[in-house]
Short mmCIF file of C-alpha atoms and ligand atoms in Angstrom, two decimals:
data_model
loop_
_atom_site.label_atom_id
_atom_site.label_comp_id
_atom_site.label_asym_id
_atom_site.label_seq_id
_atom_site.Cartn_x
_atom_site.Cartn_y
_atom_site.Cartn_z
CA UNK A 67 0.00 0.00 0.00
CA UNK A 68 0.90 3.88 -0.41
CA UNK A 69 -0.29 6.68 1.09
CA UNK A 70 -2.23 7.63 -1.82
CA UNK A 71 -3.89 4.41 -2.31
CA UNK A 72 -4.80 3.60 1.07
CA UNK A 73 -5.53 7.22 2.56
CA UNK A 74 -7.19 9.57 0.24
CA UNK A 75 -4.58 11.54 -0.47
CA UNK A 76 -6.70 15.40 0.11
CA UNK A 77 -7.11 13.37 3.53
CA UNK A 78 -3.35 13.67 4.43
CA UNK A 79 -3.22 17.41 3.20
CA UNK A 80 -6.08 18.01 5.14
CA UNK A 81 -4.00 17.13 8.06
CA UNK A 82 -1.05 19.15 6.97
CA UNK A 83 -3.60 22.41 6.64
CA UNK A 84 -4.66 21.95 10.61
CA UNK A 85 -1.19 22.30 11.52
CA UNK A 86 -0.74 25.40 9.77
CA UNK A 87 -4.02 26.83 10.75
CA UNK A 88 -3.06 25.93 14.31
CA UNK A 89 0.29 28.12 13.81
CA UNK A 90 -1.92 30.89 12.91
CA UNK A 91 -2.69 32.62 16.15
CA UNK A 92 -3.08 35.65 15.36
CA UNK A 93 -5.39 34.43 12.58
CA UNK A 94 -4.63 36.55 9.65
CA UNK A 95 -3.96 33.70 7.64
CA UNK A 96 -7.46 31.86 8.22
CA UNK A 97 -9.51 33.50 5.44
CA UNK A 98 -8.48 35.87 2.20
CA UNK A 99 -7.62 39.57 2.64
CA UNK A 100 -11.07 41.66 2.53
CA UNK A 101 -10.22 43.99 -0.21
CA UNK A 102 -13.43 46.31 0.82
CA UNK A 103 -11.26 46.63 3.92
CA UNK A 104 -8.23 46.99 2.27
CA UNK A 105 -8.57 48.53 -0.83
CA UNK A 106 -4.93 48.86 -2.01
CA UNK A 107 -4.16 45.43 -1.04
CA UNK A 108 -4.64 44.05 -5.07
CA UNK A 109 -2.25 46.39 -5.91
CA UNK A 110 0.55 44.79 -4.72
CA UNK A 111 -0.93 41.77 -4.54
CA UNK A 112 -2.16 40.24 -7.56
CA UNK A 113 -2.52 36.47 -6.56
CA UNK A 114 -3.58 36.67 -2.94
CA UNK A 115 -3.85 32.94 -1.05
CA UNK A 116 -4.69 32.23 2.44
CA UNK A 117 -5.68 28.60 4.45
CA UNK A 118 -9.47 29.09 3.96
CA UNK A 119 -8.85 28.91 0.21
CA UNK A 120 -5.99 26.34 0.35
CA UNK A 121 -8.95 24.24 1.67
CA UNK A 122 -11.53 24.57 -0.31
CA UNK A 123 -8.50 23.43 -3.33
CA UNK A 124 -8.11 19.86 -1.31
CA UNK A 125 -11.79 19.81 -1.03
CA UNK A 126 -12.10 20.32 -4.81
CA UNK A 127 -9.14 17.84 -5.49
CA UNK A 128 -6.98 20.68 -7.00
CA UNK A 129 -3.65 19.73 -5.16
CA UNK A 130 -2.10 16.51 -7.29
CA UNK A 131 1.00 16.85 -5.24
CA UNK A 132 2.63 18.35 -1.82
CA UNK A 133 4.64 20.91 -3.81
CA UNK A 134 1.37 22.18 -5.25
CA UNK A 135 -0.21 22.34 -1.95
CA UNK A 136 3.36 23.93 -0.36
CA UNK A 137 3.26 26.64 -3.38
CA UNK A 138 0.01 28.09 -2.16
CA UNK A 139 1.74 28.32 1.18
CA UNK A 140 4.85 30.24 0.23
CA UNK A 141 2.52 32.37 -1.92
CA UNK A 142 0.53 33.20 1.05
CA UNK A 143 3.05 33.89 3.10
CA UNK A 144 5.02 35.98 0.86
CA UNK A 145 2.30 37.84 0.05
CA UNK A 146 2.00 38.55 3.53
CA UNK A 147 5.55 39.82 3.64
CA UNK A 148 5.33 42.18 0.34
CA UNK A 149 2.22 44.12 1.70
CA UNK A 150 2.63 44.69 5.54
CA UNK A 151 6.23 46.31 6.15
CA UNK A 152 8.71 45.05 8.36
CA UNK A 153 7.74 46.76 11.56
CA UNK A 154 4.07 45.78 11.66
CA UNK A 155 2.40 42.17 13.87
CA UNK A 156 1.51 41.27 10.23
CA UNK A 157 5.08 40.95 8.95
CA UNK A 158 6.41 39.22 12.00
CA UNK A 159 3.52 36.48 11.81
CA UNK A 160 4.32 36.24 7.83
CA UNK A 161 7.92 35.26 9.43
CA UNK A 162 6.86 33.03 12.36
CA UNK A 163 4.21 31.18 10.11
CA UNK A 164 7.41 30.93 7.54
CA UNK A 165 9.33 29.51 9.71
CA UNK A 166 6.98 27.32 11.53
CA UNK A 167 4.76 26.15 8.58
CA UNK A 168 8.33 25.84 6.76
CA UNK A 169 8.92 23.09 9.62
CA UNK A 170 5.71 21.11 8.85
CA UNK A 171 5.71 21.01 5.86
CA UNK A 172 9.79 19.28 5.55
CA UNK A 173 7.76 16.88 8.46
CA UNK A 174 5.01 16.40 6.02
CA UNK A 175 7.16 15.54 3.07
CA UNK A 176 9.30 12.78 4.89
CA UNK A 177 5.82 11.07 6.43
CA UNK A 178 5.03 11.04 2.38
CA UNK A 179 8.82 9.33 1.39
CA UNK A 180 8.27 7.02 4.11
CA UNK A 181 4.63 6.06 3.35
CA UNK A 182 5.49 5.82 -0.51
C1 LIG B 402 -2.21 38.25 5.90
C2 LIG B 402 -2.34 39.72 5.72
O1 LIG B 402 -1.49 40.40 5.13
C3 LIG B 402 -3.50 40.36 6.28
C4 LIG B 402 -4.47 39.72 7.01
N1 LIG B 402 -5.40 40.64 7.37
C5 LIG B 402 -5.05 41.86 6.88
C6 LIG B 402 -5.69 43.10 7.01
C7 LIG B 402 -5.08 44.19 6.42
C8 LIG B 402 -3.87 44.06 5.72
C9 LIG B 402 -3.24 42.83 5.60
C10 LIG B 402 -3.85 41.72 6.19
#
């Protein structure tokens, strides 16, 4: 057996996702940037990502692979790091949530080798 034949395979990103969204503390990351709110955030972001979308992609099967699913991570978060500047809470949970959801997702990748 694999991973992917055994255990649906959106299952195990599902799984990844929690662990970012429980990284998120300050939850900034949880749903997309309300551009209402935030009106000149689509001009310097023009492909904005956050977890709410990221799972609503597993849900609809659109991740074939863990590097997809990490893209749409390291989009989010540097998105997150080219709109808020360096001294604001913003920035410094684009870093943490770097750094930490950087960590799961190297965990994630070796539970995949070893599954495989
Ligand atoms: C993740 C992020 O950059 C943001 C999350 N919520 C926001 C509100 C205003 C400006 C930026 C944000």
């Amino acid at each position: 057996y694999t991973l992917k034949s055994l255990w649906p395979f959106h299952a195990f990103l599902h799984s990844v996702l929690q662990q970012l969204v429980v990284k998120d503390t300050g939850q900034i990351f949880i749903e997309p940037v309300d551009q209402n709110e935030v009106p000149d955030y689509g001009d310097i972001v023009k492909h904005p990502m956050d977890l709410q979308t990221m799972e609503i992609k597993i849900k609809n099967s659109e991740y074939s692979s863990l590097e997809a699913f990490e893209n749409d991570f390291n989009l989010m978060v540097s998105n997150c790091l080219a709109y808020n500047s360096k001294e604001t809470i913003f920035y410094k949970a684009g870093i943490k949530m770097r750094d930490q959801g950087g960590t799961v997702l190297r965990t994630a990748k070796r539970d995949l080798k070893v599954l495989d």
